[in-house]
Amino acid sequence: MQLDSSQLDTFAAVIEEGSFDAAARRLRITPSAVSQRIKALESRVGQVLIQRGKPARTTAAGDALLRLARQVSLLEVEAIAAMKGTMEGLRVPIAVNADSLNGWFLPALLAVPRELVTAFDLRQEDQDHSAELLRAGSVLAAVTADPRPVQGCRVVPLGRMRYLSIATPEYADRWLAGRPLADALAEAPLLVFNAKDMLQHRLIRKVTRRRLDPPVHSIPAPGPFVRAIRLGLGWGMIEEEVVEADLAAGRLVEVAKGKYVDVPLYWQYWKLDSPVLDALTAAVQRAAADGLRT
């Protein structure tokens, strides 16, 4: 079966932009033309590929085709660049967890030669779930905690992020002092990044060997999350390098001193003969060597 590349490009644009109208604006064609191309593609493969909603999403059949569409697009742009000497119009979608994005990862993007990439499209996703974006075809590469390769992808180990359980001295005096830590952690308010963030609960199980259900505040942004801990709203897991100076100065304390959670990280990317992915992978490995534990 031979597929039309313009139909594949249009399909990917609808998913990336979230609607037929937005895809039309990006491609500089009419919404009717977008609709016709999608109908023709769905007729060609004999499957419904897009869930028509706000935003538009892929169906299960559409996931596999989206991976193909992105791969074809990358290889086409690289082939044209090899002839013209310029990488015009290439956007590289990457999934990265918030703490890596807030820390060691961004210098890697600066190290990728500018002639290879027009723009990066970073998708923030928890490291335990970012591999799902690879499976869905939404990204070309991802920082993930999953060492198992997604089908069609390569895996490179990057290093470990170490998280410490952190609170203010005032919070510790109020909620933790004077009783066994396991009893205190059952009642002491804690902070999570979002519903996918299980680092705090992993620390609780590591320390207490119990599953506790304390009050939980959800703050889905790295900066406000750390600030909330500094204000005493709750305790939470913060990367070691972020709090080293505050711990040394006594401005912050460890909730469970000497205990930590290490999160191993991996770089997964599609198995393509791609100068862009090769350069990006090398840059990510160098940045991880500087910013992560081995």
mmCIF file of N, CA, C and O in Angstrom, residues 188-289:
data_model
loop_
_atom_site.group_PDB
_atom_site.id
_atom_site.type_symbol
_atom_site.label_atom_id
_atom_site.label_comp_id
_atom_site.label_asym_id
_atom_site.label_seq_id
_atom_site.Cartn_x
_atom_site.Cartn_y
_atom_site.Cartn_z
ATOM 1 N N ALA A 188 1.264 14.493 58.097
ATOM 2 C CA ALA A 188 1.933 15.700 57.617
ATOM 3 C C ALA A 188 1.584 15.977 56.159
ATOM 4 O O ALA A 188 1.723 15.096 55.303
ATOM 5 N N PRO A 189 1.111 17.187 55.831
ATOM 6 C CA PRO A 189 0.775 17.510 54.431
ATOM 7 C C PRO A 189 2.003 17.421 53.533
ATOM 8 O O PRO A 189 3.103 17.834 53.915
ATOM 9 N N LEU A 190 1.814 16.864 52.357
ATOM 10 C CA LEU A 190 2.908 16.780 51.403
ATOM 11 C C LEU A 190 2.483 17.395 50.074
ATOM 12 O O LEU A 190 1.299 17.644 49.839
ATOM 13 N N LEU A 191 3.474 17.638 49.214
ATOM 14 C CA LEU A 191 3.234 18.238 47.905
ATOM 15 C C LEU A 191 3.565 17.233 46.816
ATOM 16 O O LEU A 191 4.546 16.489 46.921
ATOM 17 N N VAL A 192 2.745 17.193 45.772
ATOM 18 C CA VAL A 192 3.061 16.438 44.567
ATOM 19 C C VAL A 192 2.982 17.383 43.381
ATOM 20 O O VAL A 192 2.314 18.419 43.436
ATOM 21 N N PHE A 193 3.683 17.001 42.309
ATOM 22 C CA PHE A 193 3.668 17.823 41.102
ATOM 23 C C PHE A 193 2.327 17.701 40.388
ATOM 24 O O PHE A 193 1.737 18.673 39.959
ATOM 25 N N ASN A 194 1.860 16.460 40.258
ATOM 26 C CA ASN A 194 0.536 16.177 39.695
ATOM 27 C C ASN A 194 0.164 14.752 40.077
ATOM 28 O O ASN A 194 0.875 14.107 40.859
ATOM 29 N N ALA A 195 -0.932 14.247 39.540
ATOM 30 C CA ALA A 195 -1.401 12.919 39.919
ATOM 31 C C ALA A 195 -0.435 11.808 39.517
ATOM 32 O O ALA A 195 -0.485 10.705 40.075
ATOM 33 N N LYS A 196 0.445 12.069 38.555
ATOM 34 C CA LYS A 196 1.415 11.064 38.124
ATOM 35 C C LYS A 196 2.666 11.034 39.001
ATOM 36 O O LYS A 196 3.469 10.100 38.888
ATOM 37 N N ASP A 197 2.845 12.039 39.838
ATOM 38 C CA ASP A 197 4.049 12.169 40.652
ATOM 39 C C ASP A 197 3.942 11.273 41.881
ATOM 40 O O ASP A 197 3.204 11.571 42.817
ATOM 41 N N MET A 198 4.726 10.194 41.899
ATOM 42 C CA MET A 198 4.690 9.247 43.011
ATOM 43 C C MET A 198 5.966 9.252 43.838
ATOM 44 O O MET A 198 6.160 8.382 44.690
ATOM 45 N N LEU A 199 6.841 10.230 43.635
ATOM 46 C CA LEU A 199 8.117 10.242 44.345
ATOM 47 C C LEU A 199 7.934 10.325 45.854
ATOM 48 O O LEU A 199 8.612 9.622 46.609
ATOM 49 N N GLN A 200 7.021 11.188 46.304
ATOM 50 C CA GLN A 200 6.806 11.338 47.739
ATOM 51 C C GLN A 200 6.298 10.041 48.361
ATOM 52 O O GLN A 200 6.753 9.630 49.444
ATOM 53 N N HIS A 201 5.387 9.386 47.684
ATOM 54 C CA HIS A 201 4.845 8.138 48.208
ATOM 55 C C HIS A 201 5.884 7.015 48.157
ATOM 56 O O HIS A 201 5.873 6.112 49.004
ATOM 57 N N ARG A 202 6.783 7.051 47.186
ATOM 58 C CA ARG A 202 7.872 6.066 47.160
ATOM 59 C C ARG A 202 8.785 6.256 48.359
ATOM 60 O O ARG A 202 9.223 5.265 48.972
ATOM 61 N N LEU A 203 9.048 7.507 48.729
ATOM 62 C CA LEU A 203 9.872 7.768 49.905
ATOM 63 C C LEU A 203 9.167 7.295 51.175
ATOM 64 O O LEU A 203 9.797 6.680 52.057
ATOM 65 N N ILE A 204 7.874 7.539 51.271
ATOM 66 C CA ILE A 204 7.116 7.098 52.443
ATOM 67 C C ILE A 204 7.196 5.580 52.589
ATOM 68 O O ILE A 204 7.444 5.058 53.693
ATOM 69 N N ARG A 205 6.991 4.855 51.501
ATOM 70 C CA ARG A 205 7.054 3.392 51.574
ATOM 71 C C ARG A 205 8.463 2.914 51.915
ATOM 72 O O ARG A 205 8.645 1.927 52.638
ATOM 73 N N LYS A 206 9.480 3.626 51.400
ATOM 74 C CA LYS A 206 10.861 3.255 51.683
ATOM 75 C C LYS A 206 11.178 3.427 53.158
ATOM 76 O O LYS A 206 11.879 2.588 53.759
ATOM 77 N N VAL A 207 10.636 4.474 53.772
ATOM 78 C CA VAL A 207 10.949 4.781 55.169
ATOM 79 C C VAL A 207 10.082 3.988 56.134
ATOM 80 O O VAL A 207 10.561 3.506 57.174
ATOM 81 N N THR A 208 8.799 3.851 55.828
ATOM 82 C CA THR A 208 7.851 3.278 56.783
ATOM 83 C C THR A 208 7.457 1.835 56.482
ATOM 84 O O THR A 208 6.902 1.157 57.351
ATOM 85 N N ARG A 209 7.684 1.379 55.245
ATOM 86 C CA ARG A 209 7.207 0.065 54.789
ATOM 87 C C ARG A 209 5.685 -0.023 54.863
ATOM 88 O O ARG A 209 5.121 -1.104 54.982
ATOM 89 N N ARG A 210 5.047 1.130 54.791
ATOM 90 C CA ARG A 210 3.585 1.183 54.861
ATOM 91 C C ARG A 210 3.060 2.067 53.734
ATOM 92 O O ARG A 210 3.777 2.906 53.204
ATOM 93 N N ARG A 211 1.783 1.864 53.397
ATOM 94 C CA ARG A 211 1.107 2.751 52.447
ATOM 95 C C ARG A 211 0.261 3.728 53.242
ATOM 96 O O ARG A 211 -0.746 3.343 53.850
ATOM 97 N N LEU A 212 0.689 4.963 53.276
ATOM 98 C CA LEU A 212 -0.005 5.988 54.043
ATOM 99 C C LEU A 212 -0.812 6.887 53.119
ATOM 100 O O LEU A 212 -0.550 6.964 51.916
ATOM 101 N N ASP A 213 -1.754 7.596 53.692
ATOM 102 C CA ASP A 213 -2.635 8.475 52.913
ATOM 103 C C ASP A 213 -2.712 9.852 53.559
ATOM 104 O O ASP A 213 -3.764 10.279 54.038
ATOM 105 N N PRO A 214 -1.603 10.606 53.550
ATOM 106 C CA PRO A 214 -1.595 11.941 54.160
ATOM 107 C C PRO A 214 -2.288 12.961 53.268
ATOM 108 O O PRO A 214 -2.575 12.691 52.096
ATOM 109 N N PRO A 215 -2.562 14.169 53.798
ATOM 110 C CA PRO A 215 -3.113 15.243 52.950
ATOM 111 C C PRO A 215 -2.112 15.614 51.851
ATOM 112 O O PRO A 215 -0.905 15.655 52.083
ATOM 113 N N VAL A 216 -2.624 15.883 50.638
ATOM 114 C CA VAL A 216 -1.761 16.126 49.481
ATOM 115 C C VAL A 216 -2.169 17.428 48.800
ATOM 116 O O VAL A 216 -3.343 17.629 48.467
ATOM 117 N N HIS A 217 -1.182 18.310 48.570
ATOM 118 C CA HIS A 217 -1.359 19.498 47.733
ATOM 119 C C HIS A 217 -0.736 19.213 46.369
ATOM 120 O O HIS A 217 0.375 18.693 46.298
ATOM 121 N N SER A 218 -1.418 19.556 45.288
ATOM 122 C CA SER A 218 -0.896 19.362 43.942
ATOM 123 C C SER A 218 -0.509 20.711 43.346
ATOM 124 O O SER A 218 -1.345 21.612 43.235
ATOM 125 N N ILE A 219 0.781 20.848 42.967
ATOM 126 C CA ILE A 219 1.284 22.105 42.399
ATOM 127 C C ILE A 219 2.089 21.768 41.143
ATOM 128 O O ILE A 219 3.266 21.407 41.214
ATOM 129 N N PRO A 220 1.479 21.875 39.954
ATOM 130 C CA PRO A 220 2.070 21.338 38.724
ATOM 131 C C PRO A 220 3.025 22.270 37.996
ATOM 132 O O PRO A 220 2.910 22.480 36.791
ATOM 133 N N ALA A 221 3.992 22.824 38.701
ATOM 134 C CA ALA A 221 5.024 23.647 38.067
ATOM 135 C C ALA A 221 6.256 23.625 38.965
ATOM 136 O O ALA A 221 6.133 23.793 40.180
ATOM 137 N N PRO A 222 7.455 23.391 38.396
ATOM 138 C CA PRO A 222 8.649 23.219 39.224
ATOM 139 C C PRO A 222 8.943 24.400 40.146
ATOM 140 O O PRO A 222 9.219 24.209 41.339
ATOM 141 N N GLY A 223 8.904 25.633 39.610
ATOM 142 C CA GLY A 223 9.204 26.795 40.440
ATOM 143 C C GLY A 223 8.241 26.967 41.606
ATOM 144 O O GLY A 223 8.665 27.038 42.771
ATOM 145 N N PRO A 224 6.938 27.040 41.363
ATOM 146 C CA PRO A 224 5.973 27.141 42.462
ATOM 147 C C PRO A 224 6.009 25.951 43.413
ATOM 148 O O PRO A 224 5.755 26.102 44.615
ATOM 149 N N PHE A 225 6.312 24.761 42.911
ATOM 150 C CA PHE A 225 6.418 23.582 43.769
ATOM 151 C C PHE A 225 7.506 23.789 44.824
ATOM 152 O O PHE A 225 7.273 23.589 46.022
ATOM 153 N N VAL A 226 8.683 24.206 44.391
ATOM 154 C CA VAL A 226 9.784 24.439 45.330
ATOM 155 C C VAL A 226 9.461 25.603 46.258
ATOM 156 O O VAL A 226 9.730 25.555 47.465
ATOM 157 N N ARG A 227 8.842 26.657 45.722
ATOM 158 C CA ARG A 227 8.506 27.812 46.554
ATOM 159 C C ARG A 227 7.495 27.435 47.637
ATOM 160 O O ARG A 227 7.590 27.905 48.774
ATOM 161 N N ALA A 228 6.548 26.575 47.300
ATOM 162 C CA ALA A 228 5.555 26.149 48.289
ATOM 163 C C ALA A 228 6.214 25.406 49.449
ATOM 164 O O ALA A 228 5.813 25.560 50.613
ATOM 165 N N ILE A 229 7.234 24.609 49.132
ATOM 166 C CA ILE A 229 7.972 23.927 50.204
ATOM 167 C C ILE A 229 8.726 24.944 51.045
ATOM 168 O O ILE A 229 8.728 24.878 52.284
ATOM 169 N N ARG A 230 9.345 25.921 50.398
ATOM 170 C CA ARG A 230 10.082 26.953 51.144
ATOM 171 C C ARG A 230 9.153 27.787 52.035
ATOM 172 O O ARG A 230 9.577 28.311 53.062
ATOM 173 N N LEU A 231 7.885 27.906 51.619
ATOM 174 C CA LEU A 231 6.916 28.651 52.425
ATOM 175 C C LEU A 231 6.322 27.807 53.549
ATOM 176 O O LEU A 231 5.622 28.350 54.421
ATOM 177 N N GLY A 232 6.571 26.497 53.543
ATOM 178 C CA GLY A 232 6.069 25.640 54.606
ATOM 179 C C GLY A 232 4.708 25.041 54.352
ATOM 180 O O GLY A 232 4.062 24.541 55.289
ATOM 181 N N LEU A 233 4.242 25.050 53.073
ATOM 182 C CA LEU A 233 2.934 24.477 52.782
ATOM 183 C C LEU A 233 2.928 22.964 52.963
ATOM 184 O O LEU A 233 1.905 22.371 53.305
ATOM 185 N N GLY A 234 4.049 22.332 52.737
ATOM 186 C CA GLY A 234 4.152 20.886 52.892
ATOM 187 C C GLY A 234 5.584 20.453 52.646
ATOM 188 O O GLY A 234 6.455 21.281 52.410
ATOM 189 N N TRP A 235 5.825 19.147 52.725
ATOM 190 C CA TRP A 235 7.141 18.634 52.368
ATOM 191 C C TRP A 235 7.047 17.979 50.992
ATOM 192 O O TRP A 235 5.969 17.622 50.526
ATOM 193 N N GLY A 236 8.203 17.852 50.328
ATOM 194 C CA GLY A 236 8.204 17.238 49.014
ATOM 195 C C GLY A 236 9.598 16.811 48.609
ATOM 196 O O GLY A 236 10.587 17.132 49.273
ATOM 197 N N MET A 237 9.671 16.080 47.512
ATOM 198 C CA MET A 237 10.938 15.589 46.982
ATOM 199 C C MET A 237 11.506 16.600 45.991
ATOM 200 O O MET A 237 10.828 16.979 45.026
ATOM 201 N N ILE A 238 12.732 17.040 46.238
ATOM 202 C CA ILE A 238 13.403 18.018 45.379
ATOM 203 C C ILE A 238 14.760 17.453 44.983
ATOM 204 O O ILE A 238 15.415 16.758 45.772
ATOM 205 N N GLU A 239 15.199 17.775 43.759
ATOM 206 C CA GLU A 239 16.498 17.312 43.299
ATOM 207 C C GLU A 239 17.605 17.780 44.242
ATOM 208 O O GLU A 239 17.616 18.921 44.691
ATOM 209 N N GLU A 240 18.542 16.909 44.488
ATOM 210 C CA GLU A 240 19.618 17.153 45.444
ATOM 211 C C GLU A 240 20.365 18.455 45.175
ATOM 212 O O GLU A 240 20.613 19.252 46.091
ATOM 213 N N GLU A 241 20.722 18.699 43.900
ATOM 214 C CA GLU A 241 21.539 19.874 43.597
ATOM 215 C C GLU A 241 20.787 21.184 43.821
ATOM 216 O O GLU A 241 21.398 22.233 44.045
ATOM 217 N N VAL A 242 19.463 21.142 43.770
ATOM 218 C CA VAL A 242 18.663 22.351 43.953
ATOM 219 C C VAL A 242 18.705 22.834 45.396
ATOM 220 O O VAL A 242 18.616 24.033 45.668
ATOM 221 N N VAL A 243 18.838 21.906 46.358
ATOM 222 C CA VAL A 243 18.692 22.274 47.774
ATOM 223 C C VAL A 243 19.982 22.138 48.582
ATOM 224 O O VAL A 243 19.975 22.371 49.786
ATOM 225 N N GLU A 244 21.096 21.802 47.938
ATOM 226 C CA GLU A 244 22.347 21.581 48.688
ATOM 227 C C GLU A 244 22.727 22.793 49.533
ATOM 228 O O GLU A 244 23.049 22.663 50.729
ATOM 229 N N ALA A 245 22.706 23.979 48.949
ATOM 230 C CA ALA A 245 23.120 25.181 49.689
ATOM 231 C C ALA A 245 22.162 25.485 50.836
ATOM 232 O O ALA A 245 22.599 25.859 51.940
ATOM 233 N N ASP A 246 20.853 25.315 50.611
ATOM 234 C CA ASP A 246 19.877 25.591 51.666
ATOM 235 C C ASP A 246 19.983 24.590 52.810
ATOM 236 O O ASP A 246 19.788 24.947 53.977
ATOM 237 N N LEU A 247 20.293 23.340 52.507
ATOM 238 C CA LEU A 247 20.486 22.354 53.566
ATOM 239 C C LEU A 247 21.724 22.684 54.392
ATOM 240 O O LEU A 247 21.698 22.614 55.632
ATOM 241 N N ALA A 248 22.793 23.072 53.713
ATOM 242 C CA ALA A 248 24.026 23.414 54.419
ATOM 243 C C ALA A 248 23.846 24.624 55.322
ATOM 244 O O ALA A 248 24.415 24.703 56.417
ATOM 245 N N ALA A 249 22.999 25.590 54.878
ATOM 246 C CA ALA A 249 22.768 26.807 55.656
ATOM 247 C C ALA A 249 21.670 26.644 56.695
ATOM 248 O O ALA A 249 21.450 27.567 57.500
ATOM 249 N N GLY A 250 20.971 25.517 56.705
ATOM 250 C CA GLY A 250 19.913 25.299 57.674
ATOM 251 C C GLY A 250 18.585 25.927 57.312
ATOM 252 O O GLY A 250 17.652 25.914 58.113
ATOM 253 N N ARG A 251 18.464 26.466 56.090
ATOM 254 C CA ARG A 251 17.197 27.060 55.679
ATOM 255 C C ARG A 251 16.148 25.995 55.356
ATOM 256 O O ARG A 251 14.952 26.238 55.415
ATOM 257 N N LEU A 252 16.639 24.801 54.975
ATOM 258 C CA LEU A 252 15.774 23.662 54.732
ATOM 259 C C LEU A 252 16.354 22.452 55.448
ATOM 260 O O LEU A 252 17.551 22.416 55.761
ATOM 261 N N VAL A 253 15.514 21.447 55.707
ATOM 262 C CA VAL A 253 15.969 20.228 56.371
ATOM 263 C C VAL A 253 15.409 19.023 55.626
ATOM 264 O O VAL A 253 14.438 19.133 54.871
ATOM 265 N N GLU A 254 16.030 17.873 55.870
ATOM 266 C CA GLU A 254 15.519 16.626 55.305
ATOM 267 C C GLU A 254 14.463 16.036 56.221
ATOM 268 O O GLU A 254 14.648 15.949 57.438
ATOM 269 N N VAL A 255 13.353 15.644 55.633
ATOM 270 C CA VAL A 255 12.288 14.994 56.389
ATOM 271 C C VAL A 255 12.757 13.630 56.884
ATOM 272 O O VAL A 255 12.563 13.269 58.048
ATOM 273 N N ALA A 256 13.355 12.848 56.009
ATOM 274 C CA ALA A 256 13.909 11.542 56.366
ATOM 275 C C ALA A 256 15.402 11.599 56.062
ATOM 276 O O ALA A 256 15.837 11.298 54.953
ATOM 277 N N LYS A 257 16.176 12.022 57.042
ATOM 278 C CA LYS A 257 17.595 12.296 56.825
ATOM 279 C C LYS A 257 18.322 11.032 56.373
ATOM 280 O O LYS A 257 18.165 9.967 56.956
ATOM 281 N N GLY A 258 19.117 11.194 55.336
ATOM 282 C CA GLY A 258 19.897 10.080 54.816
ATOM 283 C C GLY A 258 19.140 9.176 53.863
ATOM 284 O O GLY A 258 19.728 8.259 53.275
ATOM 285 N N LYS A 259 17.841 9.395 53.703
ATOM 286 C CA LYS A 259 17.043 8.606 52.772
ATOM 287 C C LYS A 259 16.804 9.425 51.503
ATOM 288 O O LYS A 259 16.670 10.645 51.560
ATOM 289 N N TYR A 260 16.727 8.751 50.399
ATOM 290 C CA TYR A 260 16.543 9.443 49.125
ATOM 291 C C TYR A 260 15.900 8.488 48.124
ATOM 292 O O TYR A 260 15.787 7.275 48.367
ATOM 293 N N VAL A 261 15.480 9.057 46.991
ATOM 294 C CA VAL A 261 14.959 8.266 45.881
ATOM 295 C C VAL A 261 15.779 8.613 44.645
ATOM 296 O O VAL A 261 15.857 9.791 44.261
ATOM 297 N N ASP A 262 16.415 7.617 44.058
ATOM 298 C CA ASP A 262 17.143 7.805 42.808
ATOM 299 C C ASP A 262 16.250 7.394 41.640
ATOM 300 O O ASP A 262 15.643 6.312 41.666
ATOM 301 N N VAL A 263 16.183 8.254 40.637
ATOM 302 C CA VAL A 263 15.391 7.964 39.445
ATOM 303 C C VAL A 263 16.339 7.822 38.255
ATOM 304 O O VAL A 263 16.927 8.808 37.802
ATOM 305 N N PRO A 264 16.539 6.594 37.767
ATOM 306 C CA PRO A 264 17.372 6.424 36.566
ATOM 307 C C PRO A 264 16.644 6.946 35.340
ATOM 308 O O PRO A 264 15.435 6.729 35.178
ATOM 309 N N LEU A 265 17.366 7.634 34.487
ATOM 310 C CA LEU A 265 16.779 8.206 33.283
ATOM 311 C C LEU A 265 17.420 7.601 32.035
ATOM 312 O O LEU A 265 18.607 7.253 32.028
ATOM 313 N N TYR A 266 16.607 7.513 30.988
ATOM 314 C CA TYR A 266 17.049 6.950 29.713
ATOM 315 C C TYR A 266 16.593 7.872 28.590
ATOM 316 O O TYR A 266 15.608 8.603 28.712
ATOM 317 N N TRP A 267 17.321 7.818 27.496
ATOM 318 C CA TRP A 267 16.979 8.557 26.282
ATOM 319 C C TRP A 267 16.513 7.539 25.265
ATOM 320 O O TRP A 267 17.252 6.632 24.883
ATOM 321 N N GLN A 268 15.253 7.642 24.849
ATOM 322 C CA GLN A 268 14.723 6.766 23.823
ATOM 323 C C GLN A 268 14.449 7.602 22.570
ATOM 324 O O GLN A 268 13.872 8.685 22.656
ATOM 325 N N TYR A 269 14.842 7.060 21.423
ATOM 326 C CA TYR A 269 14.627 7.781 20.167
ATOM 327 C C TYR A 269 14.445 6.766 19.042
ATOM 328 O O TYR A 269 14.861 5.616 19.134
ATOM 329 N N TRP A 270 13.792 7.210 18.000
ATOM 330 C CA TRP A 270 13.462 6.313 16.901
ATOM 331 C C TRP A 270 14.708 5.795 16.181
ATOM 332 O O TRP A 270 15.698 6.516 16.022
ATOM 333 N N LYS A 271 14.614 4.552 15.723
ATOM 334 C CA LYS A 271 15.691 3.940 14.947
ATOM 335 C C LYS A 271 15.618 4.435 13.506
ATOM 336 O O LYS A 271 15.023 3.804 12.637
ATOM 337 N N LEU A 272 16.204 5.585 13.278
ATOM 338 C CA LEU A 272 16.242 6.155 11.931
ATOM 339 C C LEU A 272 17.670 6.563 11.609
ATOM 340 O O LEU A 272 18.429 6.962 12.498
ATOM 341 N N ASP A 273 18.039 6.458 10.360
ATOM 342 C CA ASP A 273 19.338 6.950 9.910
ATOM 343 C C ASP A 273 19.206 8.459 9.723
ATOM 344 O O ASP A 273 18.988 8.960 8.617
ATOM 345 N N SER A 274 19.311 9.191 10.846
ATOM 346 C CA SER A 274 18.986 10.613 10.862
ATOM 347 C C SER A 274 20.115 11.428 11.485
ATOM 348 O O SER A 274 20.419 11.262 12.672
ATOM 349 N N PRO A 275 20.745 12.325 10.731
ATOM 350 C CA PRO A 275 21.761 13.210 11.317
ATOM 351 C C PRO A 275 21.215 14.056 12.457
ATOM 352 O O PRO A 275 21.932 14.351 13.419
ATOM 353 N N VAL A 276 19.938 14.458 12.367
ATOM 354 C CA VAL A 276 19.337 15.271 13.417
ATOM 355 C C VAL A 276 19.263 14.490 14.722
ATOM 356 O O VAL A 276 19.689 14.968 15.785
ATOM 357 N N LEU A 277 18.720 13.286 14.668
ATOM 358 C CA LEU A 277 18.598 12.480 15.889
ATOM 359 C C LEU A 277 19.964 12.071 16.421
ATOM 360 O O LEU A 277 20.163 12.004 17.640
ATOM 361 N N ASP A 278 20.913 11.811 15.544
ATOM 362 C CA ASP A 278 22.261 11.459 15.995
ATOM 363 C C ASP A 278 22.902 12.622 16.742
ATOM 364 O O ASP A 278 23.506 12.447 17.813
ATOM 365 N N ALA A 279 22.796 13.835 16.180
ATOM 366 C CA ALA A 279 23.389 15.007 16.827
ATOM 367 C C ALA A 279 22.691 15.322 18.138
ATOM 368 O O ALA A 279 23.336 15.669 19.146
ATOM 369 N N LEU A 280 21.367 15.212 18.154
ATOM 370 C CA LEU A 280 20.606 15.476 19.367
ATOM 371 C C LEU A 280 20.957 14.466 20.446
ATOM 372 O O LEU A 280 21.145 14.834 21.625
ATOM 373 N N THR A 281 21.068 13.205 20.087
ATOM 374 C CA THR A 281 21.409 12.169 21.063
ATOM 375 C C THR A 281 22.783 12.417 21.668
ATOM 376 O O THR A 281 22.970 12.310 22.884
ATOM 377 N N ALA A 282 23.751 12.749 20.848
ATOM 378 C CA ALA A 282 25.096 13.036 21.360
ATOM 379 C C ALA A 282 25.077 14.222 22.315
ATOM 380 O O ALA A 282 25.735 14.209 23.366
ATOM 381 N N ALA A 283 24.316 15.254 21.974
ATOM 382 C CA ALA A 283 24.234 16.438 22.837
ATOM 383 C C ALA A 283 23.551 16.116 24.160
ATOM 384 O O ALA A 283 23.965 16.599 25.228
ATOM 385 N N VAL A 284 22.507 15.320 24.118
ATOM 386 C CA VAL A 284 21.804 14.927 25.342
ATOM 387 C C VAL A 284 22.716 14.095 26.238
ATOM 388 O O VAL A 284 22.745 14.276 27.463
ATOM 389 N N GLN A 285 23.478 13.194 25.656
ATOM 390 C CA GLN A 285 24.401 12.379 26.449
ATOM 391 C C GLN A 285 25.461 13.236 27.135
ATOM 392 O O GLN A 285 25.790 13.003 28.308
ATOM 393 N N ARG A 286 25.976 14.238 26.445
ATOM 394 C CA ARG A 286 26.975 15.121 27.055
ATOM 395 C C ARG A 286 26.365 15.930 28.195
ATOM 396 O O ARG A 286 26.975 16.073 29.265
ATOM 397 N N ALA A 287 25.163 16.459 27.979
ATOM 398 C CA ALA A 287 24.512 17.245 29.030
ATOM 399 C C ALA A 287 24.183 16.378 30.235
ATOM 400 O O ALA A 287 24.321 16.813 31.383
ATOM 401 N N ALA A 288 23.750 15.144 30.002
ATOM 402 C CA ALA A 288 23.457 14.239 31.112
ATOM 403 C C ALA A 288 24.708 13.884 31.892
ATOM 404 O O ALA A 288 24.671 13.777 33.123
ATOM 405 N N ALA A 289 25.829 13.720 31.201
ATOM 406 C CA ALA A 289 27.086 13.406 31.887
ATOM 407 C C ALA A 289 27.488 14.533 32.823
ATOM 408 O O ALA A 289 28.089 14.289 33.897
#
